[in-house]
Amino acid sequence: MIFTINPRNLTFANLRKIYRNETRVSLHDAAWAKIKSSRDVVDNIIEQGKTVYGINTGFGLLAQTSIPGDQLALLQTNLVLSHSAGVGEPLPDDVVRLIYVLKISSLAQGHSGIRQSTIERFIAFVNAGLIAEIPEKGSVGASGDLAPLAHMTAALMGEGYVRLGGERLPAREALDKVGLAPVELSSKEGLAFLNGTQVSTALAIKGLFQAEDIFSAAVAAGSMSIDALMGSVAPFDKRIHIARGQPGQIAVAPKYLEQLEGSNILTAHEDCDKVQDPYSLRCQPQVMGACLDIIINSARTLLIEANAVTDNPLIFTDNGDVISGGNFHAEPVAFAADQLAMAICEIASISERRLSIMVDPKMSDLPAFLVENSGVNSGFMIAQVSAAALVSENKTMAHPSSVDSIPTSANQEDHVSMATYGARRLTDMCFNSATVIGIELLAAAQGIDFRAPLKTSPLLASAHAKIRNHITHYDKDRFFAPDIEKITSMVLAGDFSENIIDILPTGSSS
């Protein structure tokens, strides 16, 4: 895949493809003139002997220290090496690819003062298939993602480690293998690379994409559970949702009716005497609609941030101003990540409750724990326990990270966003929720099997067939973990998104 980065015009469709696929990149032709103009401002400042923060001064608490011209390149090198203090496991390839594209887009907007040659070397690095080893921990989300972006930049300079074709190599050795020389940074460039919210934004965008896939699978699972449990479709009547007026609720309620349309199971109990279903069945539009609203709002924030310039100071070429501000503060990303965390948690929470109903013969009118000859067979007993454990774990992780702050850099950077952790924990939460929803899908498919010879709807039959193509009916106890692992991977791959994507903000699972 070759993707042309058009700064300020990134879309979620673009970013999803980059997230899913190995990518070669180029830069839109119009960007080069802006890059040159902003670099001219930097060069003029140095030639005129002016003192400007970020160009020829120290950083943070050392911002008042003027740096001689012959030490400006060393200043940038030292900045990158000293800030490469991250710890923990390396970020995965999909996140690093997003970071690359977001950073190139930001640097190419003509506010960063970076040289054309440096951007060209960065693009060559990306296109050589080099994945910088970026430790996942060590950023507080202001002044940007300093430590992780330092590790990325260090790899360009031949320091640290990279992955090339899945092999971990010293960065300098990998550069030699692909025929690239280490980048030598000039004035302002190290700071332009290190300041910015690209790591927290990339992590949050991955969380957004996974949240959408989870949301879609949960609508499919919830619909299938309604049929397996012979639930009512009356609560999905559009008049109920229009009367309330919440947009997410209005958008998602018809999806359940579409999923269930044509079900023989549904028509077989139209005249039953059941008055109401439990909330986890009946209130799906209200809960999932609220989650959809949160996902849409978070997506709006994250798309703006993906197209933003977030380093510091910023250069304005119309008059040569260089202004020190705070666009590196990732509070918008932190809030978006915290909102997504709430939605991800709730989607799994209500899913687990439907699962609990299905394994309980007193409530489901299905075999105990969804298996024949229960007693000898335990069926879905402990699968439901695992789901409950994951839901509980998510509740703890859903605590907002943005309400925390800790002073850094000798109190110069005295309020921070904690966006990077807030966004990073979404991946773990999404795995937990995808597993819970996957187990519900297995249980609902089992329930549909037990309703034979009655047949479910065409759309749910298609979802059921997807499951059964990989995971057979649970007729007796077997080693269960591979089934759960497979269905979880299907959820995270977007395999159940087909009929839901039109109401989601990024609009695609491909």
XYZ file of C-alpha atoms in Angstrom:
510
model
C 0.000 0.000 0.000
C 1.268 3.488 -0.931
C -0.342 6.415 0.861
C 0.178 10.090 0.016
C 0.092 12.184 3.181
C -1.885 15.355 2.569
C -1.377 17.376 5.759
C -4.554 18.598 7.439
C -6.599 16.203 5.306
C -6.117 12.834 6.986
C -9.323 10.791 7.218
C -10.282 7.813 9.315
C -10.537 5.761 6.127
C -6.852 6.543 5.477
C -5.838 5.876 9.051
C -7.708 2.569 9.276
C -5.845 1.286 6.226
C -2.520 2.343 7.742
C -3.494 0.694 11.027
C -4.380 -2.566 9.254
C -1.641 -2.716 6.593
C 2.055 -2.202 6.049
C 2.375 1.124 4.301
C 4.719 3.113 2.086
C 4.182 6.866 2.198
C 4.837 9.967 0.158
C 4.115 13.618 0.859
C 1.698 15.789 -1.095
C 3.572 18.152 -3.418
C 1.970 21.263 -1.916
C 3.590 20.606 1.458
C 7.180 21.122 0.356
C 6.888 24.893 -0.122
C 5.470 25.270 3.393
C 8.320 23.193 4.821
C 10.893 25.392 3.059
C 9.257 28.647 4.186
C 9.233 27.638 7.842
C 12.841 26.467 7.644
C 13.860 29.801 6.120
C 12.528 31.520 9.231
C 14.733 29.334 11.455
C 17.816 29.923 9.317
C 17.221 33.690 9.297
C 16.963 33.770 13.094
C 20.291 31.989 13.435
C 21.982 34.195 10.812
C 20.763 37.357 12.554
C 21.964 36.162 15.962
C 18.559 36.407 17.616
C 17.783 34.312 20.689
C 14.544 32.340 20.281
C 13.273 29.497 22.462
C 13.590 26.093 20.880
C 15.991 27.248 18.204
C 19.058 28.367 20.141
C 18.118 27.980 23.795
C 17.862 25.183 26.307
C 14.528 23.517 27.051
C 12.044 23.429 29.899
C 13.558 24.967 33.001
C 16.707 25.654 30.937
C 14.819 27.813 28.420
C 16.715 30.931 29.529
C 20.080 29.390 28.590
C 21.408 30.670 25.247
C 23.301 28.118 23.127
C 26.207 29.137 20.846
C 25.740 28.547 17.109
C 28.459 25.913 16.903
C 26.631 23.767 19.463
C 23.105 23.866 18.003
C 23.375 20.494 16.253
C 24.827 18.954 19.427
C 21.959 20.488 21.395
C 19.404 18.659 19.239
C 21.318 15.369 19.415
C 21.657 15.597 23.197
C 17.973 16.446 23.517
C 16.952 13.266 21.694
C 19.398 10.983 23.494
C 18.635 12.312 26.975
C 14.877 12.107 26.392
C 15.076 8.484 25.225
C 14.142 7.297 28.691
C 11.057 5.209 28.003
C 10.485 1.817 29.579
C 8.324 -1.234 29.068
C 7.323 -3.338 26.111
C 7.682 -1.851 22.612
C 4.618 -0.392 20.947
C 3.169 -2.702 18.263
C 3.713 -2.151 14.562
C 0.184 -0.871 13.896
C 0.577 1.943 16.435
C 4.060 2.863 15.204
C 2.757 3.136 11.628
C 0.077 5.551 12.805
C 2.656 7.563 14.765
C 4.825 7.909 11.654
C 1.998 9.246 9.511
C 0.686 11.615 12.181
C 4.161 13.023 12.836
C 4.992 13.527 9.153
C 1.635 15.242 8.642
C 2.273 17.576 11.568
C 5.854 18.436 10.596
C 4.836 19.107 6.984
C 2.329 21.864 7.747
C 4.927 24.618 7.785
C 4.953 25.474 11.483
C 7.851 23.309 12.680
C 10.971 24.642 10.977
C 12.250 21.269 9.879
C 14.441 20.894 6.778
C 13.135 19.264 3.613
C 16.043 16.849 3.670
C 15.116 15.669 7.166
C 11.507 14.985 6.179
C 12.757 13.126 3.106
C 15.023 10.976 5.283
C 12.136 10.263 7.661
C 9.942 9.137 4.755
C 12.771 6.926 3.425
C 13.093 5.382 6.905
C 9.364 4.575 6.950
C 9.378 3.185 3.420
C 12.325 0.912 4.214
C 10.005 -0.987 6.579
C 11.862 0.080 9.732
C 9.729 -0.019 12.883
C 11.320 2.012 15.651
C 11.361 0.264 19.013
C 9.327 2.694 21.120
C 8.816 1.699 24.783
C 5.169 1.970 25.751
C 5.681 3.713 29.110
C 7.272 7.000 30.117
C 5.027 9.777 28.793
C 2.729 11.986 30.875
C 1.127 13.547 27.798
C 2.825 16.996 28.092
C 5.144 18.419 26.749
C 3.792 16.004 24.255
C 4.940 12.405 24.163
C 8.578 13.273 24.811
C 10.124 9.917 25.714
C 8.378 7.750 23.103
C 8.946 10.284 20.308
C 12.583 10.541 21.394
C 12.966 6.789 20.892
C 11.433 7.112 17.430
C 13.788 9.968 16.563
C 16.803 8.182 18.031
C 16.191 5.298 15.635
C 16.402 7.747 12.717
C 19.756 8.822 14.145
C 21.009 5.232 14.366
C 20.483 4.904 18.106
C 18.389 2.331 19.933
C 16.652 -0.553 18.191
C 14.288 -1.176 15.314
C 12.348 -4.109 13.873
C 13.009 -5.016 10.264
C 10.999 -7.869 8.798
C 10.151 -8.953 12.352
C 13.815 -9.080 13.400
C 15.061 -6.870 16.255
C 18.254 -5.070 15.249
C 20.405 -2.190 16.512
C 19.163 0.869 14.626
C 22.525 1.620 13.019
C 22.853 -1.940 11.725
C 19.336 -1.838 10.323
C 20.010 1.467 8.586
C 23.093 -0.071 6.971
C 21.027 -3.050 5.787
C 18.529 -0.831 3.983
C 21.149 1.560 2.639
C 20.309 4.616 4.749
C 22.641 6.849 6.714
C 21.760 8.081 10.220
C 20.000 11.445 10.284
C 21.992 14.374 11.676
C 19.580 16.862 13.181
C 19.915 20.601 12.790
C 18.593 23.467 14.913
C 14.952 23.177 16.038
C 14.535 19.692 14.526
C 14.974 17.556 17.613
C 12.413 19.617 19.483
C 9.995 19.440 16.542
C 10.233 15.650 16.539
C 9.889 15.250 20.328
C 7.088 17.711 21.033
C 3.690 16.489 19.914
C 0.769 14.270 20.826
C 1.244 11.720 18.059
C 1.863 8.708 20.325
C -1.140 9.266 22.576
C -3.263 10.109 19.518
C -2.173 6.971 17.648
C -2.938 4.817 20.679
C -6.344 6.471 21.103
C -7.157 6.029 17.402
C -6.343 2.334 17.681
C -8.672 2.227 20.703
C -11.353 3.983 18.660
C -11.073 1.503 15.793
C -11.246 -1.441 18.172
C -14.154 0.133 20.069
C -16.085 0.358 16.801
C -15.412 -3.285 15.989
C -16.481 -4.253 19.502
C -19.604 -2.105 19.250
C -20.613 -3.777 15.972
C -20.028 -7.270 17.327
C -22.010 -6.412 20.455
C -25.032 -5.349 18.389
C -24.828 -8.643 16.496
C -24.358 -10.595 19.734
C -27.184 -8.747 21.482
C -29.533 -9.401 18.578
C -28.603 -13.074 18.488
C -29.127 -13.309 22.253
C -32.624 -11.850 21.880
C -33.462 -14.629 19.433
C -31.762 -17.347 21.478
C -33.681 -16.210 24.574
C -36.957 -15.673 22.684
C -36.962 -12.048 23.694
C -39.301 -9.303 22.558
C -38.649 -6.755 19.797
C -41.259 -4.332 21.153
C -38.599 -2.283 23.037
C -36.946 -1.500 19.695
C -39.996 0.278 18.276
C -38.688 3.543 16.801
C -41.427 5.584 18.472
C -39.913 4.881 21.883
C -36.518 6.211 20.835
C -37.805 9.230 18.940
C -39.763 10.183 22.052
C -36.524 10.401 23.997
C -34.515 12.089 21.249
C -31.019 10.793 21.974
C -29.307 10.472 18.559
C -27.239 7.362 19.271
C -30.265 5.545 20.621
C -32.333 6.532 17.579
C -29.555 5.340 15.258
C -28.858 1.965 16.855
C -32.376 0.740 17.721
C -33.317 -0.049 14.083
C -30.166 -2.139 13.727
C -31.594 -4.707 16.134
C -34.831 -4.896 14.158
C -32.859 -5.320 10.920
C -30.815 -8.115 12.469
C -33.933 -9.939 13.682
C -36.150 -9.433 10.651
C -37.366 -12.740 9.212
C -36.644 -14.863 12.284
C -38.893 -17.909 12.667
C -37.872 -18.101 16.314
C -39.261 -14.601 16.823
C -42.630 -15.341 15.251
C -42.945 -18.626 17.157
C -43.428 -16.841 20.482
C -45.421 -13.780 19.408
C -48.377 -14.844 21.574
C -46.398 -15.806 24.697
C -47.435 -14.357 28.068
C -44.024 -12.864 28.942
C -44.478 -9.164 29.764
C -40.925 -7.801 29.907
C -37.343 -8.908 29.296
C -34.463 -8.100 31.644
C -32.757 -4.743 31.102
C -29.733 -6.264 29.385
C -32.031 -7.302 26.531
C -34.670 -4.591 26.661
C -32.429 -1.542 27.210
C -29.829 -2.282 24.554
C -30.742 0.779 22.441
C -30.429 3.054 25.458
C -27.055 1.672 26.583
C -25.541 1.072 23.167
C -26.909 4.366 21.871
C -25.186 6.243 24.689
C -21.980 4.365 23.876
C -22.358 5.288 20.209
C -22.722 8.960 21.070
C -19.515 8.799 23.115
C -17.649 6.997 20.323
C -18.775 9.608 17.777
C -17.761 12.508 20.027
C -14.362 10.957 20.752
C -13.818 10.327 17.040
C -14.450 13.989 16.270
C -11.781 15.050 18.771
C -9.263 12.459 17.582
C -9.622 13.311 13.896
C -8.952 16.965 14.679
C -5.900 15.944 16.691
C -4.665 13.612 13.949
C -4.520 16.633 11.638
C -3.118 19.039 14.204
C 0.245 20.719 14.690
C 1.240 19.969 18.268
C 4.937 20.733 18.605
C 6.404 23.886 20.157
C 7.358 26.633 19.497
C 5.378 27.222 16.305
C 6.589 29.227 13.337
C 4.273 31.542 11.413
C 5.760 32.329 8.052
C 3.524 35.283 7.157
C 5.524 37.538 9.490
C 8.294 35.310 10.840
C 6.856 35.041 14.360
C 8.015 32.133 16.505
C 5.541 31.665 19.333
C 5.873 29.380 22.338
C 2.540 27.923 23.380
C 1.146 24.629 24.621
C -0.355 22.597 21.762
C 1.671 19.651 23.048
C -0.693 19.347 26.037
C -2.783 16.291 25.203
C -5.857 17.067 27.326
C -8.260 16.644 24.371
C -6.816 13.190 23.707
C -6.980 12.303 27.398
C -10.669 13.216 27.562
C -11.425 11.314 24.351
C -9.604 8.234 25.664
C -11.456 8.376 28.982
C -14.789 8.614 27.214
C -13.905 5.653 25.018
C -12.893 3.697 28.114
C -16.360 4.198 29.604
C -18.050 3.008 26.406
C -15.747 -0.001 26.033
C -16.444 -0.959 29.643
C -20.222 -0.640 29.373
C -20.497 -2.540 26.092
C -18.889 -5.558 27.751
C -20.773 -5.096 31.009
C -24.214 -5.422 29.428
C -22.948 -8.239 27.184
C -21.881 -10.291 30.203
C -25.351 -9.873 31.728
C -26.974 -11.362 28.621
C -24.480 -14.226 28.772
C -25.400 -14.800 32.408
C -29.068 -15.144 31.458
C -28.282 -17.669 28.730
C -26.360 -20.039 31.007
C -29.118 -19.962 33.657
C -31.857 -22.490 32.756
C -34.340 -20.769 35.090
C -34.183 -17.618 32.950
C -33.293 -18.941 29.509
C -35.410 -22.063 29.044
C -32.230 -23.542 27.560
C -30.092 -26.429 28.843
C -28.057 -25.517 31.910
C -24.795 -23.843 30.859
C -25.792 -24.351 27.233
C -24.718 -27.982 26.993
C -26.525 -31.287 26.818
C -26.074 -33.727 29.675
C -25.090 -30.923 32.033
C -23.604 -32.272 35.208
C -21.295 -34.550 33.318
C -20.609 -31.532 31.089
C -19.974 -28.060 32.522
C -20.449 -26.264 29.221
C -20.213 -22.455 29.411
C -20.005 -22.338 33.215
C -16.447 -21.049 33.497
C -16.564 -19.132 30.215
C -19.120 -16.917 31.940
C -16.822 -16.644 34.963
C -13.991 -15.513 32.691
C -16.288 -12.923 31.141
C -17.258 -11.659 34.579
C -13.590 -11.376 35.556
C -12.791 -9.339 32.453
C -15.729 -7.000 33.006
C -14.580 -6.390 36.566
C -11.030 -5.726 35.380
C -12.325 -3.197 32.863
C -14.212 -1.346 35.593
C -10.915 -0.671 37.334
C -9.150 0.400 34.139
C -12.046 2.676 33.158
C -11.180 5.097 35.961
C -10.383 8.349 34.135
C -6.682 9.021 33.635
C -7.277 12.678 32.774
C -8.182 13.595 36.363
C -4.634 12.758 37.410
C -1.665 15.073 37.030
C 1.868 15.083 38.396
C 4.423 17.925 38.078
C 7.548 17.277 36.006
C 10.680 19.108 34.807
C 11.357 20.879 38.108
C 7.757 22.177 38.184
C 8.062 23.967 34.847
C 5.686 21.384 33.400
C 3.374 21.441 36.380
C 0.123 20.140 34.889
C 0.008 17.178 32.529
C -2.710 15.194 30.760
C -1.773 11.533 31.310
C -3.223 10.971 27.836
C -0.648 8.405 26.822
C -1.558 5.947 29.555
C -5.238 6.793 29.103
C -5.004 5.877 25.425
C -2.662 2.912 25.887
C -4.944 1.140 28.352
C -7.706 1.099 25.728
C -5.983 -1.790 23.938
C -6.162 -3.976 27.054
C -9.743 -2.928 27.692
C -10.713 -3.667 24.091
C -9.179 -7.125 24.318
C -11.197 -7.793 27.472
C -14.421 -6.510 25.940
C -13.864 -8.341 22.655
C -13.424 -11.550 24.639
C -16.620 -10.990 26.620
C -18.604 -10.244 23.462
C -16.983 -13.204 21.731
C -18.137 -15.521 24.511
C -21.644 -14.067 24.204
C -21.556 -14.750 20.464
C -20.587 -18.376 21.126
C -23.336 -18.691 23.731
C -25.956 -17.080 21.510
C -24.982 -19.324 18.595
C -25.351 -22.277 20.960
C -28.776 -21.013 21.985
C -29.838 -20.650 18.347
C -28.735 -24.256 17.774
C -30.969 -25.410 20.610
C -33.994 -23.621 19.099
C -33.892 -25.874 15.995
C -35.883 -26.680 13.938
C -36.911 -23.020 14.285
C -34.600 -20.792 12.267
C -33.144 -17.409 13.074
C -33.197 -14.435 10.691
C -31.122 -14.316 7.493
C -28.684 -11.720 8.901
C -28.220 -13.595 12.163
C -27.929 -16.871 10.253
C -25.039 -15.284 8.365
C -23.337 -14.282 11.624
C -24.039 -17.751 13.033
C -22.465 -19.328 9.942
C -19.338 -17.182 10.357
C -18.975 -18.578 13.853
C -19.673 -22.168 12.857
C -17.183 -21.985 9.982
C -14.471 -21.813 12.635
C -16.032 -23.113 15.861
C -18.290 -26.146 15.992
C -21.370 -26.602 18.175
C -20.396 -27.318 21.793
C -21.945 -30.784 22.165
C -19.744 -31.935 25.030
C -16.915 -30.557 27.096
C -13.686 -29.875 25.230
C -10.618 -27.701 25.616
C -12.446 -24.355 25.432
C -9.654 -21.775 25.256
C -8.982 -22.045 21.487
C -12.658 -21.363 20.743
C -12.553 -18.205 22.847
C -9.269 -17.089 21.330
C -10.643 -17.524 17.820
C -13.908 -15.680 18.407
C -12.039 -12.826 20.120
C -9.776 -12.440 17.094
C -12.849 -12.383 14.843
C -14.405 -9.586 16.901
C -11.206 -7.510 16.808
C -10.836 -8.129 13.068
C -14.246 -6.537 12.477
C -15.841 -9.738 11.219
C -19.251 -8.748 12.627
C -19.249 -5.108 11.480
C -20.818 -5.541 8.058
C -24.359 -4.430 8.888
C -23.487 -1.794 11.489
C -20.695 0.266 9.922
C -22.958 2.946 8.430
C -23.728 4.400 11.884
C -20.100 4.388 13.050
C -17.861 7.475 12.715
C -15.022 5.833 10.772
C -17.469 3.906 8.600
C -15.366 0.822 7.825
C -13.716 -2.195 9.405
C -11.446 -2.938 6.430
